[in-house]
Short mmCIF file of C-alpha atoms in Angstrom, two decimals:
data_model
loop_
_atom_site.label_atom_id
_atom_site.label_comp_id
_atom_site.label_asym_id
_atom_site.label_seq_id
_atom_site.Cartn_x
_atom_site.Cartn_y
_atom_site.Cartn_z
CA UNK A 27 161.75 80.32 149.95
CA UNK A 28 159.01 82.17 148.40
CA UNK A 29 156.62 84.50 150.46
CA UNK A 30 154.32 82.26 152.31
CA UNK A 31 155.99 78.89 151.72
CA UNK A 32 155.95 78.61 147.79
CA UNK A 33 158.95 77.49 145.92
CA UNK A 34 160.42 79.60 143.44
CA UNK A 35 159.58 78.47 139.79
CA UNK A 36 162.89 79.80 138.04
CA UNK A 37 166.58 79.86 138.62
CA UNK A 38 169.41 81.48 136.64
CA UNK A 39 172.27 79.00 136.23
CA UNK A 40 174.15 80.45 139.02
CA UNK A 41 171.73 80.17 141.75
CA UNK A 42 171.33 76.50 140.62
CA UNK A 43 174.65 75.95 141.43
CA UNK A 44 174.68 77.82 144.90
CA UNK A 45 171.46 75.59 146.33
CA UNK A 46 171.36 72.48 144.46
CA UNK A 47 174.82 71.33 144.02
CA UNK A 48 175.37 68.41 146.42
CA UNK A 49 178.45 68.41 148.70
CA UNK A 50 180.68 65.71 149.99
CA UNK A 51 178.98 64.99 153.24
CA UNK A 52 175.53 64.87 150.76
CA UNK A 53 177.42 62.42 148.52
CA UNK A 54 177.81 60.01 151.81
CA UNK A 55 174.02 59.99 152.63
CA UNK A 56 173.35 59.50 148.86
CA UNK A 57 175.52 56.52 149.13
CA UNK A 58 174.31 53.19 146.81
CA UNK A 59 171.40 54.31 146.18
CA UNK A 60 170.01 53.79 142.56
CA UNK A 61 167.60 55.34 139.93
CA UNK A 62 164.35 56.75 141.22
CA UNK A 63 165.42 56.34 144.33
CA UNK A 64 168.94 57.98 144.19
CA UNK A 65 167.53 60.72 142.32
CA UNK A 66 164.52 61.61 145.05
CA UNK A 67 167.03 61.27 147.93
CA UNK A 68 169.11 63.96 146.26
CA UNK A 69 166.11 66.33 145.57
CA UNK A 70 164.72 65.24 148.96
CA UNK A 71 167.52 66.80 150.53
CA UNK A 72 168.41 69.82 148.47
CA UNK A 73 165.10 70.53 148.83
CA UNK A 74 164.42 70.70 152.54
CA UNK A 75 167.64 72.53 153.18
CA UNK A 76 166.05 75.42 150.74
CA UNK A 77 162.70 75.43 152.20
CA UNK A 78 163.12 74.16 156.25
CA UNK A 79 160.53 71.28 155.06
CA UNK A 80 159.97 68.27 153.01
CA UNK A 81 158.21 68.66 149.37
CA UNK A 82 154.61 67.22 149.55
CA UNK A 83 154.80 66.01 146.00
CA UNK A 84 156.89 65.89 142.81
CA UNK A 85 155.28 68.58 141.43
CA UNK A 86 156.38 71.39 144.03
CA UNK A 87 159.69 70.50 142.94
CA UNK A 88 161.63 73.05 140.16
CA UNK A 89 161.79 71.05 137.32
CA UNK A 90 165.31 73.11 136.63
CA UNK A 91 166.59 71.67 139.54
CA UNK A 92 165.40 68.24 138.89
CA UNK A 93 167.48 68.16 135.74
CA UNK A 94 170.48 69.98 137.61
CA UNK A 95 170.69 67.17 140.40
CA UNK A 96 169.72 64.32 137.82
CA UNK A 97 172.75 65.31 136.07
CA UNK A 98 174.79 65.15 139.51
CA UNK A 99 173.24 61.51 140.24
CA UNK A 100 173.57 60.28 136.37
CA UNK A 101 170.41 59.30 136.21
CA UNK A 102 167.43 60.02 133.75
CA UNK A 103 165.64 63.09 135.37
CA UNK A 104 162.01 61.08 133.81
CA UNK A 105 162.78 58.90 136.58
CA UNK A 106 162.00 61.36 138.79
CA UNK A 107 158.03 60.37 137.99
CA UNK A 108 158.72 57.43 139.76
CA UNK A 109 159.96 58.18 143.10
CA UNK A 110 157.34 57.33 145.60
CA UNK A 111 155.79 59.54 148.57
CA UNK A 112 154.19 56.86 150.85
CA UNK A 113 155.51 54.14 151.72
CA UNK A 114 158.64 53.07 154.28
CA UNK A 115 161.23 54.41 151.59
CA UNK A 116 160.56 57.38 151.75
CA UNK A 117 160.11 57.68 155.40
CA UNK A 118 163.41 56.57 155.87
CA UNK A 119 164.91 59.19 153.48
CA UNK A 120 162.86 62.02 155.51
CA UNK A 121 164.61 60.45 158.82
CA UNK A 122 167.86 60.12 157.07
CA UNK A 123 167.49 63.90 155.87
CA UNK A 124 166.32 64.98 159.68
CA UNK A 125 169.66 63.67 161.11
CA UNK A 126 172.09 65.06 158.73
CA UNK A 127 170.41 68.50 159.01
CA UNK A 128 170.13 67.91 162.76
CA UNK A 129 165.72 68.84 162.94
CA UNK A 130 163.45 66.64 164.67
CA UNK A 131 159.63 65.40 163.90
CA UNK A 132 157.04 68.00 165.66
CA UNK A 133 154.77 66.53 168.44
CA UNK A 134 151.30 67.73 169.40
CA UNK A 135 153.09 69.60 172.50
CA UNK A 136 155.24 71.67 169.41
CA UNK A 137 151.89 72.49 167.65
CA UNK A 138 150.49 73.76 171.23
CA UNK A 139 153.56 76.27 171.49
CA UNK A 140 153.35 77.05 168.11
CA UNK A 141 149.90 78.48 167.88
CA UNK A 142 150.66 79.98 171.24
CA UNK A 143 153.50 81.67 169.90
CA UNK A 144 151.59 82.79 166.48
CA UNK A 145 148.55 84.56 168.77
CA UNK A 146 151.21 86.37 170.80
CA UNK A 147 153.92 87.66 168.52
CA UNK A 148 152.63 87.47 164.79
CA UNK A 149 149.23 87.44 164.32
CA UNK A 150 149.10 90.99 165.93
CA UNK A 151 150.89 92.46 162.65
CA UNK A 152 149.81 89.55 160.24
CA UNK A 153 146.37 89.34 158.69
CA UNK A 154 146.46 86.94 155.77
CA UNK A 155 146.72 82.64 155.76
CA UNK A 156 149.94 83.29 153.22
CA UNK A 157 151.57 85.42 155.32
CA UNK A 158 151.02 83.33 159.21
CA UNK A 159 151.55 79.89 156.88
CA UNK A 160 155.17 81.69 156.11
CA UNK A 161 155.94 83.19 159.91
CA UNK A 162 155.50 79.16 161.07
CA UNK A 163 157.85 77.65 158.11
CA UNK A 164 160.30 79.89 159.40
CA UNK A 165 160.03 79.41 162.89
CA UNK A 166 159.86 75.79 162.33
CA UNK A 167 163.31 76.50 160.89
CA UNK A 168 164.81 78.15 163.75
CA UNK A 169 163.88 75.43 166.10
CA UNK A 170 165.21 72.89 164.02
CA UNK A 171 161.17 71.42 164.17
CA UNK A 172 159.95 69.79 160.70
CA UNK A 173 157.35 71.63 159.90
CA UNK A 174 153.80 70.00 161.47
CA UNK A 175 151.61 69.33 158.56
CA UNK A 176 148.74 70.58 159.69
CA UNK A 177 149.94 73.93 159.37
CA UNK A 178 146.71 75.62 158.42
CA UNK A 179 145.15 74.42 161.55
CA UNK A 180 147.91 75.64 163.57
CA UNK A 181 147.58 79.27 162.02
CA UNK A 182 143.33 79.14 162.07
CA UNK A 183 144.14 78.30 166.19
CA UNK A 184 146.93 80.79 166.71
CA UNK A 185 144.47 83.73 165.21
CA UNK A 186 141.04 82.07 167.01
CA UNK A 187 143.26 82.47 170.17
CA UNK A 188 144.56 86.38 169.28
CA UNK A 189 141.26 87.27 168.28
CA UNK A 190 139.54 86.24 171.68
CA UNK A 191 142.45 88.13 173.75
CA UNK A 192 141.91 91.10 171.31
CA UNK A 193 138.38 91.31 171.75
CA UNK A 194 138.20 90.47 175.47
CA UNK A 195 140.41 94.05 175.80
CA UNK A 196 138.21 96.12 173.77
CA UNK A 197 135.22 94.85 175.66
CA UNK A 198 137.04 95.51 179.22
CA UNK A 199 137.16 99.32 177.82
CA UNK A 200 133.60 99.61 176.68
CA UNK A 201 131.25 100.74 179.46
CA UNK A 202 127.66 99.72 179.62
CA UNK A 203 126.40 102.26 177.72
CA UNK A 204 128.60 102.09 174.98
CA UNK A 205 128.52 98.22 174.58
CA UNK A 206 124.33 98.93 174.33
CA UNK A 207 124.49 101.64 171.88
CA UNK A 208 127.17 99.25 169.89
CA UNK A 209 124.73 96.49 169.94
CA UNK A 210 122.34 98.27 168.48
CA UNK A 211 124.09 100.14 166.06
CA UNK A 212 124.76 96.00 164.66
CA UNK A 213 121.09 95.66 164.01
CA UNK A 214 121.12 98.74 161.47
CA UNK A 215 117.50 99.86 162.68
CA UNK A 216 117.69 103.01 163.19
CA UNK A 217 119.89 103.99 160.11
CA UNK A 218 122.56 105.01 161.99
CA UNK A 219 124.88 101.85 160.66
CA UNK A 220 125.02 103.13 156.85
CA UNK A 221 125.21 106.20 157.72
CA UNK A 222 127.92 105.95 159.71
CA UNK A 223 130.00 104.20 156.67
CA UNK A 224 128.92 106.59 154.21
CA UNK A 225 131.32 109.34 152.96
CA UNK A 226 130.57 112.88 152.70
CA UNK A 227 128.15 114.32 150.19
CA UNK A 228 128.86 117.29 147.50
CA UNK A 229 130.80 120.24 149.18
CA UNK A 230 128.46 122.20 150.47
CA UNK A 231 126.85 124.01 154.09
CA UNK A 232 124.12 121.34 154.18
CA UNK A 233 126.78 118.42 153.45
CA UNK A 234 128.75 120.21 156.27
CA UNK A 235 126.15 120.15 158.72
CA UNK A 236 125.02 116.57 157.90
CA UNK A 237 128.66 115.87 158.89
CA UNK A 238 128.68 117.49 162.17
CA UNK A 239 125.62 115.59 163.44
CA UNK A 240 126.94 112.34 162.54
CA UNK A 241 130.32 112.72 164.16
CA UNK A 242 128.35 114.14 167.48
CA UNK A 243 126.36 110.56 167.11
CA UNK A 244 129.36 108.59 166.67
CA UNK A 245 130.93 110.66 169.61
CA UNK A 246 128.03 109.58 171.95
CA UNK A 247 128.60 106.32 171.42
CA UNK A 248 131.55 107.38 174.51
CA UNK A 249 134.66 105.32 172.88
CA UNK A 250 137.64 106.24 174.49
CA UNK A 251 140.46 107.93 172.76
CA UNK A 252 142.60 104.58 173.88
CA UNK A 253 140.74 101.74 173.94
CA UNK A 254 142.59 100.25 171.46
CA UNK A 255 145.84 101.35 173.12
CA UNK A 256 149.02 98.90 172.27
CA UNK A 257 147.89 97.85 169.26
CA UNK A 258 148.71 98.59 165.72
CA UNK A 259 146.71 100.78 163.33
CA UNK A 260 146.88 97.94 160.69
CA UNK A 261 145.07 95.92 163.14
CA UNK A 262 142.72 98.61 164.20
CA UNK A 263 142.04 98.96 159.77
CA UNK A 264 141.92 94.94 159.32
CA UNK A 265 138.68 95.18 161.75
CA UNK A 266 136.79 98.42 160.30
CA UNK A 267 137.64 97.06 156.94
CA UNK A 268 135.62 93.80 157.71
CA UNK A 269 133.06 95.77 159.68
CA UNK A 270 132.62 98.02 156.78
CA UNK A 271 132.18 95.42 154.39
CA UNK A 272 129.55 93.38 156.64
CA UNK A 273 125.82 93.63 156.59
CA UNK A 274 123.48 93.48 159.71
CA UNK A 275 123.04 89.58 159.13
CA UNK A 276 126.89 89.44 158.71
CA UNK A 277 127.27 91.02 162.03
CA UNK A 278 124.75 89.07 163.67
CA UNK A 279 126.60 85.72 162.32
CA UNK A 280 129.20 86.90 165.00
CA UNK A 281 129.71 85.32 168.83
CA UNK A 282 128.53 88.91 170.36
CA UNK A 283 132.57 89.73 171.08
CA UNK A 284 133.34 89.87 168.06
CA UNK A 285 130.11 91.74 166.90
CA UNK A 286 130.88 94.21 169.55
CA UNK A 287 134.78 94.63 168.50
CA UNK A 288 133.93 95.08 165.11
CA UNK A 289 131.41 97.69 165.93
CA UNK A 290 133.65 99.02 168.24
CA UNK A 291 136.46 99.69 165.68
CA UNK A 292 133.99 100.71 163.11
CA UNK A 293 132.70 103.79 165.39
CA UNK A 294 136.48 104.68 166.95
CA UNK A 295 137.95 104.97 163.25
CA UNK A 296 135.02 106.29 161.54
CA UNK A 297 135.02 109.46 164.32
CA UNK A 298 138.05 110.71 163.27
CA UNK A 299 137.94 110.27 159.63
CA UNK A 300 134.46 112.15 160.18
CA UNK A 301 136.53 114.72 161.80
CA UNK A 302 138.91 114.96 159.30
CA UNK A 303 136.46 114.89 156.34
CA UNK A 304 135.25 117.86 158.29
CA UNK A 305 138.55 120.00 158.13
CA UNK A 306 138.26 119.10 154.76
CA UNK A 307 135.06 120.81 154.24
CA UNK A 308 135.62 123.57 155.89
CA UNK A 309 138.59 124.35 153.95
CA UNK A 310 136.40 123.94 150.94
CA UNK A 311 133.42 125.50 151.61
CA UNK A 312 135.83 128.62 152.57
CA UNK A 313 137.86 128.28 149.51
CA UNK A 314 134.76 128.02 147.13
CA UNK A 315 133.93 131.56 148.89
CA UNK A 316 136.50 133.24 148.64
CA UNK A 317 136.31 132.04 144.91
CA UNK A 318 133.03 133.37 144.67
CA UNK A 319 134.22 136.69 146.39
CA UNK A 320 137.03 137.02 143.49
CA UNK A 321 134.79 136.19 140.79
CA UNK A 322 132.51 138.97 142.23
CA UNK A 323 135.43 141.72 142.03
CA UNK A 324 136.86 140.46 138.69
CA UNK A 325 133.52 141.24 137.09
CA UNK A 326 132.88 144.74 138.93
CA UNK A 327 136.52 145.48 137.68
CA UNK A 328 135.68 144.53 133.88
CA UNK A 329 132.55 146.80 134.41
CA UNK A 330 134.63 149.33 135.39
CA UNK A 331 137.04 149.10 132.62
CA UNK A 332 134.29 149.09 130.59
CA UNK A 333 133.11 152.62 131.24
CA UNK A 334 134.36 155.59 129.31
CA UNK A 335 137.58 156.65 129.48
CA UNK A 336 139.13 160.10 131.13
CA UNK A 337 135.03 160.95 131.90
CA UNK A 338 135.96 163.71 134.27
CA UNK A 339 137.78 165.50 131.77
CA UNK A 340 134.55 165.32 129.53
CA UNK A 341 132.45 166.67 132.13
CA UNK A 342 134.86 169.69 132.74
CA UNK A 343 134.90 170.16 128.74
CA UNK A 344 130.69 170.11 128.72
CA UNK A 345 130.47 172.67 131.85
CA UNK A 346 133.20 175.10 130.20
CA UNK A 347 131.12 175.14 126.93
CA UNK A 348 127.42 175.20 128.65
CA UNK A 349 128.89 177.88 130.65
CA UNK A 350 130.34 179.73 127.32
CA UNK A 351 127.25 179.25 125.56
CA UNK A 352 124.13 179.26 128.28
CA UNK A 353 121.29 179.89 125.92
CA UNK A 354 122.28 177.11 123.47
CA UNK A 355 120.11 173.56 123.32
CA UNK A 356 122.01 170.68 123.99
CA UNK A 357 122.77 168.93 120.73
CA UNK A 358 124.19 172.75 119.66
CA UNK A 359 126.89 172.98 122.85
CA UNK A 360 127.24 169.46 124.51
CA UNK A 361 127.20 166.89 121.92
CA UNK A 362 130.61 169.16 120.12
CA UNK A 363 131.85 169.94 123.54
CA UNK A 364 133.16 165.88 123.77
CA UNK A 365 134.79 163.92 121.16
CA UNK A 366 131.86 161.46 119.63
CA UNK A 367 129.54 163.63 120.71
CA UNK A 368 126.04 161.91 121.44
CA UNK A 369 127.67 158.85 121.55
CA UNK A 370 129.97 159.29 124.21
CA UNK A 371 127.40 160.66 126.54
CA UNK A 372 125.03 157.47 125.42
CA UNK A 373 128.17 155.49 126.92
CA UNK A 374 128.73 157.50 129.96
CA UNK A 375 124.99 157.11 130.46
CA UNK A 376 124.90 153.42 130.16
CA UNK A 377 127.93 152.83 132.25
CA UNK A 378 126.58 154.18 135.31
CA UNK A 379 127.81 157.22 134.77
CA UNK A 380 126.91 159.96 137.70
CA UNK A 381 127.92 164.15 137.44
CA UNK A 382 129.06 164.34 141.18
CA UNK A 383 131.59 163.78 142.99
CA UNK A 384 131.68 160.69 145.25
CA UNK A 385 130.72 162.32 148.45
CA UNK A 386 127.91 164.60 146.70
CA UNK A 387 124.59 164.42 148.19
CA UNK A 388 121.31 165.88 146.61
CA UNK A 389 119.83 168.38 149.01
CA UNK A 390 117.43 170.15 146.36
CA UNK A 391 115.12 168.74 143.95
CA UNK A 392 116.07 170.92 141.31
CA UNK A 393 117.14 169.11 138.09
CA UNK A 394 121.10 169.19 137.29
CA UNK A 395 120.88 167.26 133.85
CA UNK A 396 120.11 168.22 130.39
CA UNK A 397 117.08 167.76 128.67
CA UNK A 398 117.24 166.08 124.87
CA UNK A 399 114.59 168.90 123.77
CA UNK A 400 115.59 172.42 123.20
CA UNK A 401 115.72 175.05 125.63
CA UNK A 402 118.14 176.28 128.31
CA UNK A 403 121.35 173.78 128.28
CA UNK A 404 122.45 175.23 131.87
CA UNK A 405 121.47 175.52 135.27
CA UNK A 406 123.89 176.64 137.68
CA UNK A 407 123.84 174.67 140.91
CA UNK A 408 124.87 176.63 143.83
CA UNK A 409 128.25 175.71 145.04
CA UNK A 410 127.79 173.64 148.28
CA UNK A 411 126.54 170.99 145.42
CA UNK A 412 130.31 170.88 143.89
#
């Protein structure tokens, strides 16, 4: 059987063999029985012992194994078209089958336990019609019970009654304040509703700050840590994923339980991914500075490498030939004193170049550079300035 109750469309040779092939003790119940009615007996039965129920018309059976048991029954599989479901025929064949596979009819009492059973065990973990349409096939199956066929209402009152005890133990954990404040977060007034759903903005302090006033307003709504204590987190995300889909007018639409739950597991999972879209942040915004910081250094370290090369060895060479030379002008002793001459100083200029060393301070006024003009290229400072 396929997932929630549909039959499977195609079969390899093989598997027809395995499930449709009909056995001695089949061969007995097929008996005299002729044409259409030989061949819908013999579907009839293959059929139910595949799926735990009876086929609710021709079309729901594989046409593959149509023409596999037609073969079995010699008849012509066409006739299949004519094999009638109403009638007293084919309530006899569905008793017939229910005897030989040892199942009963279900009662009204059977649907009773059935939803029961549905709201306590499956509907907890199981959130779609498909999926609580296939949990009752197979349960049917187990009891030996033919399946009711008013299966869907079954399933709509097995999650009606789950969804009353599941929101009649989230309002038990709410205290008066917090069912108020939930109540009015439903109307959206204030804001506070789409915000609340909204993600993050850009990385960024103010996005970072935004964030840390909504998660202290979703924190004052006071939700305990466990209020929704013994159940899953798929059920817990089933609820804030239909809360976050729902408009005020939605939520209003609600009996005020289940306005309140879904409220309720809007605000509990939206704190912590609020907290952990914070983290995020954080880690970010502290990244993107310390990005920022290397940037910073890279570039001071290509200005640096930028400057001129072995400068302090040019500076000795200009003080040994101003010293040589005092009376000379500038362009006469310094410019030949360095390789490139004007150039070089030009460079050494423009790179931030200073003439003392890095814990020199100026205690004098008196000028320690050259002037471009001519004129005395030297003045000797006095040594505390070395």
């Amino acid at each position: 059987m396929a997932e929630g109750g549909s039959v499977r469309r195609e079969w390899e040779p093989e598997e027809l063999i395995a499930a449709w092939t009909l056995l001695d003790g089949d061969w007995e119940l097929v008996g005299n029985k002729t044409g259409a009615t030989r061949l819908g007996f013999g579907l009839l039965l293959k059929f139910f012992e595949q799926e735990g129920r009876f086929p609710r018309h021709a079309g729901e059976v594989p046409k593959a194994a149509v023409d596999y048991v037609a073969g079995q029954v010699k008849v012509d599989p066409a006739l299949f078209a004519e094999y009638r479901w109403s009638g007293s025929t084919i309530e006899y064949h569905r008793k017939q089958v229910r005897e030989a596979l040892e199942f009963r009819e279900p009662t009204r009492a059977d649907e009773e336990v059935l939803a029961e059973w549905l709201a306590e065990e499956i509907c907890p973990k199981v959130f779609t019609d498909e999926g609580l349409r296939a949990a009752l096939l197979r349960r049917c199956r187990t009891l030996k019970i033919e399946p009711p066929g008013r299966l869907d209402r079954i399933a709509g009152a097995g999650r009606a009654r789950f969804e009353r005890e599941f929101c009649l133990h989230v309002l038990n954990g709410l205290s008066a304040d917090s069912a108020r404040s939930l109540w009015e977060l439903a109307t959206g007034e204030d804001g506070f509703l789409l915000e609340l759903k909204s993600d993050p903005g850009r990385l960024g302090l103010e996005t970072l700050l935004e964030e840390i006033v909504k998660l202290k307003r979703a924190r004052a709504l006071g939700l305990s840590a466990d209020l929704f204590g013994g159940y899953s987190d798929r059920l817990v995300a089933s609820w804030r994923a239909r809360a976050m889909a729902s408009h005020p007018s939605d939520l209003a639409a609600n009996q005020p339980p289940v306005r309140l739950t879904l409220m309720a597991t809007l605000a509990w999972s939206r704190t912590t991914e609020i907290t952990d879209a914070l983290v995020d942040l954080f880690i970010g915004l502290v990244s993107k500075i310390n990005t920022r910081a290397e940037r910073k250094v890279e570039r001071a370290i290509e200005a640096e490498a930028k400057k001129v090369h072995r400068k302090t060895e040019k500076l000795f060479s200009i003080a040994e030939a101003s010293l040589a030379t005092p009376d000379g002008t500038v362009r006469q002793v310094v410019f030949p004193a360095i390789p490139g001459g004007e150039s070089t100083l030009q460079s050494c200029s423009g790179s931030g170049c200073c003439w003392r060393s890095p814990g020199w301070r100026s205690r004098s006024p008196r000028r320690t550079a050259w002037a471009p003009h001519g004129g005395s290229a030297w003045t000797r400072p006095s040594r505390r300035h070395w």
